[in-house]
mmCIF file of N, CA and C in Angstrom:
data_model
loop_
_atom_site.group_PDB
_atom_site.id
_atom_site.type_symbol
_atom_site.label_atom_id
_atom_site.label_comp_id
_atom_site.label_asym_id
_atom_site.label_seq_id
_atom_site.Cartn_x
_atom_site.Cartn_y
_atom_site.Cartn_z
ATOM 1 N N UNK A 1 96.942 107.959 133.243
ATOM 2 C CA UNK A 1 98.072 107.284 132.642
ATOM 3 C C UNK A 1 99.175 107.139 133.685
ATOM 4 N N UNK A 2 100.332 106.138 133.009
ATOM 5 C CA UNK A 2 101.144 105.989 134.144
ATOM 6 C C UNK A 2 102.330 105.740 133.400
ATOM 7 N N UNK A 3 103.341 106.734 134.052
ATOM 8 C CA UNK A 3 105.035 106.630 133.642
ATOM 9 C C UNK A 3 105.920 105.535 133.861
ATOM 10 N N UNK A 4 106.648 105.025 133.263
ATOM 11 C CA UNK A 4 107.440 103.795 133.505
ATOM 12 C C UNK A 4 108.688 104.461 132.887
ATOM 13 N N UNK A 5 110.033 104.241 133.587
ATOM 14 C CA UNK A 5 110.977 104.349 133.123
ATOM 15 C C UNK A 5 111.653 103.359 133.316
ATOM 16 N N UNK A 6 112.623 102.759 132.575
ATOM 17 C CA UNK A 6 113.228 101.220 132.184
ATOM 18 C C UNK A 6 114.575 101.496 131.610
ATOM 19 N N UNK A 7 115.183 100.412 131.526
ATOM 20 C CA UNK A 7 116.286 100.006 130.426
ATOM 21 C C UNK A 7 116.161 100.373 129.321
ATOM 22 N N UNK A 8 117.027 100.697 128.570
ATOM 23 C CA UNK A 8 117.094 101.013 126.698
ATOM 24 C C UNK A 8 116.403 100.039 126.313
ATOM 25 N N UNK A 9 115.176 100.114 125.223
ATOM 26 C CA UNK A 9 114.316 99.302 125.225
ATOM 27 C C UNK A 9 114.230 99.321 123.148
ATOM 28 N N UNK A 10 114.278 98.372 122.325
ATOM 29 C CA UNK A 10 114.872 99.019 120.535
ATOM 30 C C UNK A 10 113.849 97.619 120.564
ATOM 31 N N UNK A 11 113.175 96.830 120.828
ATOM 32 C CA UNK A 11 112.039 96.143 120.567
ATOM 33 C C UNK A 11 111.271 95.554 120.817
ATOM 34 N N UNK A 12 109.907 95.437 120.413
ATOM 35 C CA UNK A 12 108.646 95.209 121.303
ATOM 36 C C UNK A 12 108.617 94.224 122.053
ATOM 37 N N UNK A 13 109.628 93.093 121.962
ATOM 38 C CA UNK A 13 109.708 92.160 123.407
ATOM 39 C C UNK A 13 110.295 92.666 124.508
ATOM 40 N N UNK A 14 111.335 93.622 124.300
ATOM 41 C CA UNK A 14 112.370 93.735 125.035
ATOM 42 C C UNK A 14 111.051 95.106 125.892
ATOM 43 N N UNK A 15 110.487 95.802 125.066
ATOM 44 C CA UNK A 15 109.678 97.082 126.126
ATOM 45 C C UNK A 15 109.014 96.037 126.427
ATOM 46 N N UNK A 16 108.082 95.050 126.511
ATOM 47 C CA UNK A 16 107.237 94.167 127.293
ATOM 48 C C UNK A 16 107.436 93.817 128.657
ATOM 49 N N UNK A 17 108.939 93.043 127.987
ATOM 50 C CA UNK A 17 109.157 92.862 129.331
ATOM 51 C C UNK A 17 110.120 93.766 130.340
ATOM 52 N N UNK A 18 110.480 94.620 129.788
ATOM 53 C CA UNK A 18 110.947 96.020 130.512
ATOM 54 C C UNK A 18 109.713 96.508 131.679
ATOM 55 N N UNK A 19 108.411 97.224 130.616
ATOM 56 C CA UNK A 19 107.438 97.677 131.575
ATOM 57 C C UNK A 19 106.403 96.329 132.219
ATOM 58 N N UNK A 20 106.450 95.094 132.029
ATOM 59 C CA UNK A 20 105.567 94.123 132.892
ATOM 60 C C UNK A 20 104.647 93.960 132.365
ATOM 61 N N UNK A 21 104.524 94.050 130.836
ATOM 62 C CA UNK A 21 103.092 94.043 130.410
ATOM 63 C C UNK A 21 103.095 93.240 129.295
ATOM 64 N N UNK A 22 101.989 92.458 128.730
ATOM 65 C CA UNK A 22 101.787 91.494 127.871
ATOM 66 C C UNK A 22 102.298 92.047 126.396
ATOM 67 N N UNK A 23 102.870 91.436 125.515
ATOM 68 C CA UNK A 23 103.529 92.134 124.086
ATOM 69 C C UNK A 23 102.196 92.715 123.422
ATOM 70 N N UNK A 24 101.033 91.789 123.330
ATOM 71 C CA UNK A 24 100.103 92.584 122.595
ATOM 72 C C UNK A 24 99.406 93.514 123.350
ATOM 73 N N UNK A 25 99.614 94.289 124.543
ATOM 74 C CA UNK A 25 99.477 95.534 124.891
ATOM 75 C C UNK A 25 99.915 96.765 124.214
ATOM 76 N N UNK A 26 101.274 96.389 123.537
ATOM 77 C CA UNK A 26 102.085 96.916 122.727
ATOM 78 C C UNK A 26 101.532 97.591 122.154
ATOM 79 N N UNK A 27 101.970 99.196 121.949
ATOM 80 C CA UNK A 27 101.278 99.756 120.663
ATOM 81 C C UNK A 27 102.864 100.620 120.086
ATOM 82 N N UNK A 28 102.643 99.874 118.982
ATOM 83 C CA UNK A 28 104.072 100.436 117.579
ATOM 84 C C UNK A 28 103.107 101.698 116.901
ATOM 85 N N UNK A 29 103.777 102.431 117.081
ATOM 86 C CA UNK A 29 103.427 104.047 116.435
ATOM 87 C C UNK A 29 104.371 103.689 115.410
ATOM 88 N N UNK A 30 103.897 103.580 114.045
ATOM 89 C CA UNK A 30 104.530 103.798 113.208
ATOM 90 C C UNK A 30 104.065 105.004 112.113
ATOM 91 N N UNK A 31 105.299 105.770 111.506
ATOM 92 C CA UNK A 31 104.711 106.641 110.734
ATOM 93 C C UNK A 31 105.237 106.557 109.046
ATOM 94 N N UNK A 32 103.881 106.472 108.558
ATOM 95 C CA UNK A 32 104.450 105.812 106.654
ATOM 96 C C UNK A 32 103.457 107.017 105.869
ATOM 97 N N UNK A 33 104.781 106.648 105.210
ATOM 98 C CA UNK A 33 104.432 107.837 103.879
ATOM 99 C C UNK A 33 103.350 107.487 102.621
ATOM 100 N N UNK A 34 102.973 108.324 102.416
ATOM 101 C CA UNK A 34 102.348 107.851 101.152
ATOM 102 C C UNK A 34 101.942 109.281 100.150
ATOM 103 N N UNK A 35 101.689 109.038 99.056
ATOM 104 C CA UNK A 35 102.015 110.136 97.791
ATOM 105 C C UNK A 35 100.745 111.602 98.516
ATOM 106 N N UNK A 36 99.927 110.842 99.393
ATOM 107 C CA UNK A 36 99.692 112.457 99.989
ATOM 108 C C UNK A 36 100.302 113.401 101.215
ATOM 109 N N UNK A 37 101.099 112.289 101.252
ATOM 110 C CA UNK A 37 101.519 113.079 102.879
ATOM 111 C C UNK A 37 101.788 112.046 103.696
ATOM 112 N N UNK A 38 102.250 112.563 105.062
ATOM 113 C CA UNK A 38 101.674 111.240 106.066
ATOM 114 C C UNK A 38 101.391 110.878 107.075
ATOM 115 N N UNK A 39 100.836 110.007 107.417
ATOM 116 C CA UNK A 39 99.837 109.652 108.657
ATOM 117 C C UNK A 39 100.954 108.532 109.416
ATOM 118 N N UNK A 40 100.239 108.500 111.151
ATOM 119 C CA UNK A 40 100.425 107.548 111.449
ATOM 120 C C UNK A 40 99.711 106.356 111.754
ATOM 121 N N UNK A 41 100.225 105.414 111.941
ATOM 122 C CA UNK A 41 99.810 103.826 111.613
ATOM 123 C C UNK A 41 99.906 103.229 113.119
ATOM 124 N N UNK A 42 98.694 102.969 113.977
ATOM 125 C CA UNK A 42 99.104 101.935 115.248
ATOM 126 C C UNK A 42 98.773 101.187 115.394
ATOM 127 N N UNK A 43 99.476 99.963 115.986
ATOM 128 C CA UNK A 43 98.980 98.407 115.519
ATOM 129 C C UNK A 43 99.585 97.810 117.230
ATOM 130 N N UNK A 44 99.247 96.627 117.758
ATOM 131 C CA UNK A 44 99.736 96.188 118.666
ATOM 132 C C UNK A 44 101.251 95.701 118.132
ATOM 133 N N UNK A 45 101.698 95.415 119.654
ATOM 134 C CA UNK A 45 103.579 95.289 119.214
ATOM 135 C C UNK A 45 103.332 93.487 118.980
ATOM 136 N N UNK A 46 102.010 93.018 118.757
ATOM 137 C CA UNK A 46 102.043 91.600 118.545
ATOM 138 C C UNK A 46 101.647 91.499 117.187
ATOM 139 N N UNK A 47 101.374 92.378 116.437
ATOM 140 C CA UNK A 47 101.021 92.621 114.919
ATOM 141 C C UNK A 47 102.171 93.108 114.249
ATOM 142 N N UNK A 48 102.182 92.461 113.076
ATOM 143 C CA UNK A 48 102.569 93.012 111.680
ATOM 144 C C UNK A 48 101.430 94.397 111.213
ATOM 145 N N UNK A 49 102.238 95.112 110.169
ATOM 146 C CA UNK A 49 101.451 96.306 109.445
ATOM 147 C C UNK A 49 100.935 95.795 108.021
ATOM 148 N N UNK A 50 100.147 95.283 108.260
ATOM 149 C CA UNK A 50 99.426 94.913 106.155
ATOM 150 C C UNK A 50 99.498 96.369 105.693
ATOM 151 N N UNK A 51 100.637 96.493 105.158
ATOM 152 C CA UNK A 51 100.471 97.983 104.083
ATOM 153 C C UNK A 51 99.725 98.031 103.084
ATOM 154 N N UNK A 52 99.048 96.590 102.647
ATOM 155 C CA UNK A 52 97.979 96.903 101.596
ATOM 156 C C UNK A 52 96.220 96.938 102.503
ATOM 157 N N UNK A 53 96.284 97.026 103.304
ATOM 158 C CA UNK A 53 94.814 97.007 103.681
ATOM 159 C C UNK A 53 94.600 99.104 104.896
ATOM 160 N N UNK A 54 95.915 99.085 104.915
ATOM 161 C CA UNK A 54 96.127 100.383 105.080
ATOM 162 C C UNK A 54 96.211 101.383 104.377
ATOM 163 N N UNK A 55 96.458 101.076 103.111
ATOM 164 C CA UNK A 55 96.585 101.559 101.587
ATOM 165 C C UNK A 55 94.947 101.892 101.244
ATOM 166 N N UNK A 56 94.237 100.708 101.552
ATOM 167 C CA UNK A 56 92.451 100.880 101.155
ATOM 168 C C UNK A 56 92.191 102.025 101.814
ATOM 169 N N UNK A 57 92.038 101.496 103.462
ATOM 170 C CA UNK A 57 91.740 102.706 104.078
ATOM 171 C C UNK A 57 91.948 104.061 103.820
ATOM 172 N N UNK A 58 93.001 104.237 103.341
ATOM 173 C CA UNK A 58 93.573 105.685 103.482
ATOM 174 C C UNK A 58 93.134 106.297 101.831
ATOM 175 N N UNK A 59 92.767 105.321 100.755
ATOM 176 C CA UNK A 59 92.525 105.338 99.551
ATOM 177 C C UNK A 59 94.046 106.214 98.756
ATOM 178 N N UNK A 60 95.092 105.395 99.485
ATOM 179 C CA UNK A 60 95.908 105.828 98.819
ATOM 180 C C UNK A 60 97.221 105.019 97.275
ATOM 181 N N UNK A 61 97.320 105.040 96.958
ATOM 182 C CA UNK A 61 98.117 104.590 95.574
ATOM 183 C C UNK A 61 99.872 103.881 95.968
ATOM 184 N N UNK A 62 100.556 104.535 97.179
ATOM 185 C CA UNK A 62 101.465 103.680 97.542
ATOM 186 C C UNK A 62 101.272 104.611 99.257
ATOM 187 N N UNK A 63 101.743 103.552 99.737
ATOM 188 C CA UNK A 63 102.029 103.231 101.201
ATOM 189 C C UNK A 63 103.496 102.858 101.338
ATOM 190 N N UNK A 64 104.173 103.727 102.485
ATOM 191 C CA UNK A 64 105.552 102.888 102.617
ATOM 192 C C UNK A 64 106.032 103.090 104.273
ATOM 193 N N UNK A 65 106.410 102.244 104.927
ATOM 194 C CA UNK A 65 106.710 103.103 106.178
ATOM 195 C C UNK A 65 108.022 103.698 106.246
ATOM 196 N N UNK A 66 107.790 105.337 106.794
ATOM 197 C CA UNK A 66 109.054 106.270 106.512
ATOM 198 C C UNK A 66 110.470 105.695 107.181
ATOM 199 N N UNK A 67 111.226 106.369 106.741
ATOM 200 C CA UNK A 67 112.916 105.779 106.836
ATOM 201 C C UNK A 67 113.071 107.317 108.135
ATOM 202 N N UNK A 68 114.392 106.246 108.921
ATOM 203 C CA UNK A 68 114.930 107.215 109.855
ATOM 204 C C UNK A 68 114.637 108.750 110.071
ATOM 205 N N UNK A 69 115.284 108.805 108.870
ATOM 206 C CA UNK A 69 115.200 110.398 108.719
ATOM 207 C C UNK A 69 114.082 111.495 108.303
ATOM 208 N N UNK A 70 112.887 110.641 107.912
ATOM 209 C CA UNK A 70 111.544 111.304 107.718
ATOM 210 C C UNK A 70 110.966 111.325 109.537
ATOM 211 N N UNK A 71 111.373 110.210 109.813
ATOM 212 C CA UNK A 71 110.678 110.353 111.155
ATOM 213 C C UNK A 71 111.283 111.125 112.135
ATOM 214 N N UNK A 72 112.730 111.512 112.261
ATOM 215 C CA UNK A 72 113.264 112.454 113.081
ATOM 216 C C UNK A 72 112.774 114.126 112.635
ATOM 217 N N UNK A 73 112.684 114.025 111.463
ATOM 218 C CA UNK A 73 112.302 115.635 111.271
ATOM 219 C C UNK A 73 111.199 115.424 111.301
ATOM 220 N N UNK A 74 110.081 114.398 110.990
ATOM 221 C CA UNK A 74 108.434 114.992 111.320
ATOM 222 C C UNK A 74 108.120 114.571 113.301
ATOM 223 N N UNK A 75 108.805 114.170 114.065
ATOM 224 C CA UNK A 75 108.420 113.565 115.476
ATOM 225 C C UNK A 75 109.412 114.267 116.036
ATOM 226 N N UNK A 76 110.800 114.622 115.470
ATOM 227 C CA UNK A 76 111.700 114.776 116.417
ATOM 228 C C UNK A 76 112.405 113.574 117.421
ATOM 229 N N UNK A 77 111.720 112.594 116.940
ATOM 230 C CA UNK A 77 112.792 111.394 117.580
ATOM 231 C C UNK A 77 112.927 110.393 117.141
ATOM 232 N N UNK A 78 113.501 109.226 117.458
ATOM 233 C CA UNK A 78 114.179 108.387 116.444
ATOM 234 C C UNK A 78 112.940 106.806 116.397
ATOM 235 N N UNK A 79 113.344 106.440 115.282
ATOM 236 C CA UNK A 79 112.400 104.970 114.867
ATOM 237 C C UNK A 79 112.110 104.384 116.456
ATOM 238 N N UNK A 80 111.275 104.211 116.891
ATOM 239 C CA UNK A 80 111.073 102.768 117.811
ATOM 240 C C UNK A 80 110.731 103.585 119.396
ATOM 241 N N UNK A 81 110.678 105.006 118.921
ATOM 242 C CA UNK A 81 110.150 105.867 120.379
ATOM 243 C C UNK A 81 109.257 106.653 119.692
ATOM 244 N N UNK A 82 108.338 106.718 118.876
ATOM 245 C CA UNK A 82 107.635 107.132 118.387
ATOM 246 C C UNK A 82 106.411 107.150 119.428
ATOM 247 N N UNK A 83 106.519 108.467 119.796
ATOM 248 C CA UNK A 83 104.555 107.799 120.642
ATOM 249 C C UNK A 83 103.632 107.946 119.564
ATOM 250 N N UNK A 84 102.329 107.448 119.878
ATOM 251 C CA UNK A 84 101.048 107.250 119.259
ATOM 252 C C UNK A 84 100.650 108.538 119.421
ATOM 253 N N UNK A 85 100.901 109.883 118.962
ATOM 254 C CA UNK A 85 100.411 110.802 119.026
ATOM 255 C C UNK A 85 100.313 111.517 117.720
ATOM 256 N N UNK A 86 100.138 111.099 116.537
ATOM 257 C CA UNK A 86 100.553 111.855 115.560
ATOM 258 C C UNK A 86 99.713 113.121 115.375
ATOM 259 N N UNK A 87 98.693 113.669 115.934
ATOM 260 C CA UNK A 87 97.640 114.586 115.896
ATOM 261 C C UNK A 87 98.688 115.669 116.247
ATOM 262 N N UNK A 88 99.737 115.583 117.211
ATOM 263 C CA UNK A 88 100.823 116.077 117.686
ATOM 264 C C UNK A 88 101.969 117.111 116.581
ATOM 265 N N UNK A 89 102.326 116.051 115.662
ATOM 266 C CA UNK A 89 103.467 116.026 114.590
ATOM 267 C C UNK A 89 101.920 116.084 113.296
ATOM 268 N N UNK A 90 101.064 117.076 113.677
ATOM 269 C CA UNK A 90 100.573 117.582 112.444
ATOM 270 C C UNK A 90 100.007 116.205 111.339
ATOM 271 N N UNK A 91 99.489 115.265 111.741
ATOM 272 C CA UNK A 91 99.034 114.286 110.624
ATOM 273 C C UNK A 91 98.360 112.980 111.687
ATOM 274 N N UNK A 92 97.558 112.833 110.699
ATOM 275 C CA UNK A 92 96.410 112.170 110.925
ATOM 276 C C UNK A 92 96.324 110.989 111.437
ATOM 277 N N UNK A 93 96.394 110.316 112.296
ATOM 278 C CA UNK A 93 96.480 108.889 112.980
ATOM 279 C C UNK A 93 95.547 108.038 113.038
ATOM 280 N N UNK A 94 95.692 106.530 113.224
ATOM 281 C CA UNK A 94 94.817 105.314 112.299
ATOM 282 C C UNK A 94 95.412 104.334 113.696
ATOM 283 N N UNK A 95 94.291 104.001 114.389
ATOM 284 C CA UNK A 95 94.814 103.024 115.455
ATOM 285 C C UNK A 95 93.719 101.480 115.399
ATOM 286 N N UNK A 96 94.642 100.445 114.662
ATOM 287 C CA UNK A 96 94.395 99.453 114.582
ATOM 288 C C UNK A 96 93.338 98.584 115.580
ATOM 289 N N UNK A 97 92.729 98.016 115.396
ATOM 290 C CA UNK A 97 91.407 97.383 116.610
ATOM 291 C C UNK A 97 92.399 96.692 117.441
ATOM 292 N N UNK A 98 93.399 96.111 116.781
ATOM 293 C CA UNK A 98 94.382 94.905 117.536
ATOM 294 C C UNK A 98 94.748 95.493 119.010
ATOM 295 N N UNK A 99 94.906 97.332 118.746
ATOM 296 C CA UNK A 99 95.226 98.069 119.856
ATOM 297 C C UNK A 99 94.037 98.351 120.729
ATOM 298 N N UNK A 100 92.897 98.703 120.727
ATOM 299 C CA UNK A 100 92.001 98.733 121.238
ATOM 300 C C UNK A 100 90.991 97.655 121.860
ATOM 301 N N UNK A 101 91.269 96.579 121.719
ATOM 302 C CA UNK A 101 91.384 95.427 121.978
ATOM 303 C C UNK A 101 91.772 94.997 123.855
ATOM 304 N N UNK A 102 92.800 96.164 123.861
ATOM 305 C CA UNK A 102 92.693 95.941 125.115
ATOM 306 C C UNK A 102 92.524 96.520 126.125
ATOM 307 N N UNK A 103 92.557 97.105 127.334
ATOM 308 C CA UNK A 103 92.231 97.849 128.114
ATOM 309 C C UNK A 103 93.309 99.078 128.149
ATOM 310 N N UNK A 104 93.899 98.210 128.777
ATOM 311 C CA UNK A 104 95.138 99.319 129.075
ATOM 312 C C UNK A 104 96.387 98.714 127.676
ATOM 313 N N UNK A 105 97.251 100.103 127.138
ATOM 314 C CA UNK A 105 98.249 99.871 126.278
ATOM 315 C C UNK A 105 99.377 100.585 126.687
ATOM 316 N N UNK A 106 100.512 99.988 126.047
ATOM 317 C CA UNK A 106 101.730 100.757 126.481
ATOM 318 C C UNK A 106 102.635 100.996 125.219
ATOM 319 N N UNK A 107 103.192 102.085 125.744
ATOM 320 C CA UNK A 107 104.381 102.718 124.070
ATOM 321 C C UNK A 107 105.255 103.512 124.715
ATOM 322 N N UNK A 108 106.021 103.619 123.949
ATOM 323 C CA UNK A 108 107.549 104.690 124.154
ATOM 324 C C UNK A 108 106.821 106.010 124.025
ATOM 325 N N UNK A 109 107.442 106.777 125.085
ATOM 326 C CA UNK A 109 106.964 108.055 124.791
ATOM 327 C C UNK A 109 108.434 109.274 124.631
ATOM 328 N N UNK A 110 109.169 108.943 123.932
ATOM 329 C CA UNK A 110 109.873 109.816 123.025
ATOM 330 C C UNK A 110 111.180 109.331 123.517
ATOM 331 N N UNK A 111 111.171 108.436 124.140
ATOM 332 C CA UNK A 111 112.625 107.911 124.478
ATOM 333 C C UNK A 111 112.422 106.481 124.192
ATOM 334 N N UNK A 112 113.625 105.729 124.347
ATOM 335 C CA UNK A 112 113.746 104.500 124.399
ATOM 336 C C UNK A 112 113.928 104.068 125.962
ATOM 337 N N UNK A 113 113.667 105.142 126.753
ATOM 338 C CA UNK A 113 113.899 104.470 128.541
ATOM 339 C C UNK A 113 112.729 104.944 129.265
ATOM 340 N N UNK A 114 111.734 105.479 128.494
ATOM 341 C CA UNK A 114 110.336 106.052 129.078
ATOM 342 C C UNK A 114 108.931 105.892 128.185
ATOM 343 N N UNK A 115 108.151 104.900 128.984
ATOM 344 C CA UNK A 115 107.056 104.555 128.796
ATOM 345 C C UNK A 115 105.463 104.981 129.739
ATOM 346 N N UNK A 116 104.771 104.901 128.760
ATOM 347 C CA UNK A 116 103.692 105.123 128.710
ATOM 348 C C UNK A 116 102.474 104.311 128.991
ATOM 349 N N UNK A 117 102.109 103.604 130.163
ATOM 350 C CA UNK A 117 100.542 102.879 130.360
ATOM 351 C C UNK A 117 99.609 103.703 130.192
ATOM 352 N N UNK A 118 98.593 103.539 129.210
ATOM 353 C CA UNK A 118 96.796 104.322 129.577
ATOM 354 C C UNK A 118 95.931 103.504 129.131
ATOM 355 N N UNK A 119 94.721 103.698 129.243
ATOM 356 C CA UNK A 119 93.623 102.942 128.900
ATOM 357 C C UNK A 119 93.627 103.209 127.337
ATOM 358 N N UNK A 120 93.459 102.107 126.447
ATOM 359 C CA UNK A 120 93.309 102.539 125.396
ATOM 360 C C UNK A 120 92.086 103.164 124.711
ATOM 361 N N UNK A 121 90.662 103.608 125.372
ATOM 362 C CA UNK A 121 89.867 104.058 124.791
ATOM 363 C C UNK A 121 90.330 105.621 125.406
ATOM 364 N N UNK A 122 90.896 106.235 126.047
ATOM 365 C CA UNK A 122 92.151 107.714 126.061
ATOM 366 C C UNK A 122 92.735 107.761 124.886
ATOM 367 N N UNK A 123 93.667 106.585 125.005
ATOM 368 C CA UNK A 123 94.309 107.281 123.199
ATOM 369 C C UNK A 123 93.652 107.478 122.358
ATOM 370 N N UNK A 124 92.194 106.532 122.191
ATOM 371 C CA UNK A 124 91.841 107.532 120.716
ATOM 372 C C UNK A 124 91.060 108.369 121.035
ATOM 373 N N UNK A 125 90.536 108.676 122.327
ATOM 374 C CA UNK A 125 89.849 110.210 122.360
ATOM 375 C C UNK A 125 90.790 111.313 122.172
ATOM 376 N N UNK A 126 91.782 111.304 122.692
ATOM 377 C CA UNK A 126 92.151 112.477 122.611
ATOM 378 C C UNK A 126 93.410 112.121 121.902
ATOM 379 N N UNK A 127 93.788 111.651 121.119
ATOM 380 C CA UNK A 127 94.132 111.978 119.672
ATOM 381 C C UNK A 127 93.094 111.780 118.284
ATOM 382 N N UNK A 128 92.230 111.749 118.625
ATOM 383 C CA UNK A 128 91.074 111.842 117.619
ATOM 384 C C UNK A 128 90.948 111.032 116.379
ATOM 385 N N UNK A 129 91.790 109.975 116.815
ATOM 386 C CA UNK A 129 92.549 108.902 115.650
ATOM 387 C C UNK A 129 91.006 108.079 115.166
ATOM 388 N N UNK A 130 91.043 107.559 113.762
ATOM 389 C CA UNK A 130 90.193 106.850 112.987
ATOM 390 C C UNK A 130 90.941 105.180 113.390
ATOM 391 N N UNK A 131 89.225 104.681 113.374
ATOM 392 C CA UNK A 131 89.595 103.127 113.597
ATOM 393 C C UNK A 131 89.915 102.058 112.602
ATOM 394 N N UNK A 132 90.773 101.445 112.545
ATOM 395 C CA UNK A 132 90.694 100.415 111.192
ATOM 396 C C UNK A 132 90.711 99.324 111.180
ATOM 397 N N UNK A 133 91.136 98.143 110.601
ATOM 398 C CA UNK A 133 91.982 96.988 110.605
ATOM 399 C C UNK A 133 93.303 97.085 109.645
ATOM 400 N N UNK A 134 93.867 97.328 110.251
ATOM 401 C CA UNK A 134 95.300 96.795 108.986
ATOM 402 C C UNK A 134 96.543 96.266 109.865
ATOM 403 N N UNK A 135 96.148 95.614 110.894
ATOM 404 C CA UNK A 135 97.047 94.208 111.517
ATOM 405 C C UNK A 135 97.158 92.949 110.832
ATOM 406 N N UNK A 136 98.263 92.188 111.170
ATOM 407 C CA UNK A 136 98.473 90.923 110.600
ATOM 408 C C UNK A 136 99.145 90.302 111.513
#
């Protein structure tokens, strides 16, 4: 993997073209709640989240993606620096094909001024994440 540090970076065009890399390299760690608990959700930064086809997968009854303050106390950092690690923060992670799709991916890794390049078949080995579709 490889470190990039950049400009304050609050959205997926703006980290694109911060670290030099195509938007759908992008991977949005998002983390959403749902009535069992919750997982995280990764999708390229060129995708939308279908919360109903993530809902199947997970066979859950509501899906929502968490607000500010669920995500600072379960990650410890704020919306939009979320890394793709949720195996990390204790819950179960779901990385979209849209992300795997490409070779190498890039994400915030707990800041908004420090990023993350790796191959994306790394991230899901060793976060042990399940594969899905729930891009749009």
């Amino acid at each position: 993997f490889k470190v990039v540090e950049h400009k304050p970076v609050y959205t997926s065009e703006e980290a694109a073209k911060a670290r030099g890399t195509e938007l759908r390299q992008g991977a949005k760690a998002l983390v959403c709640k749902t009535e069992k608990g919750f997982v995280q959700a990764v999708i390229s930064a060129a995708k939308e989240l279908n919360i109903e086809k993530l809902a199947k997968i997970l066979q859950a009854k509501s899906v929502a993606v968490a607000n500010a303050d669920d995500v600072k106390k379960l990650a410890g950092v704020s919306i939009g620096a979320v890394p793709p690690f949720g195996n990390l923060f204790g819950v179960q992670i779901y990385i979209d094909k849209s992300v795997t799709a490409n070779d190498e991916i890039a994400f915030n890794a707990g800041l908004h001024t420090k990023s993350i390049i790796m191959k994306a078949k790394d991230l899901v080995k060793v976060t042990g994440a399940k594969l899905g579709e729930f891009g749009k």
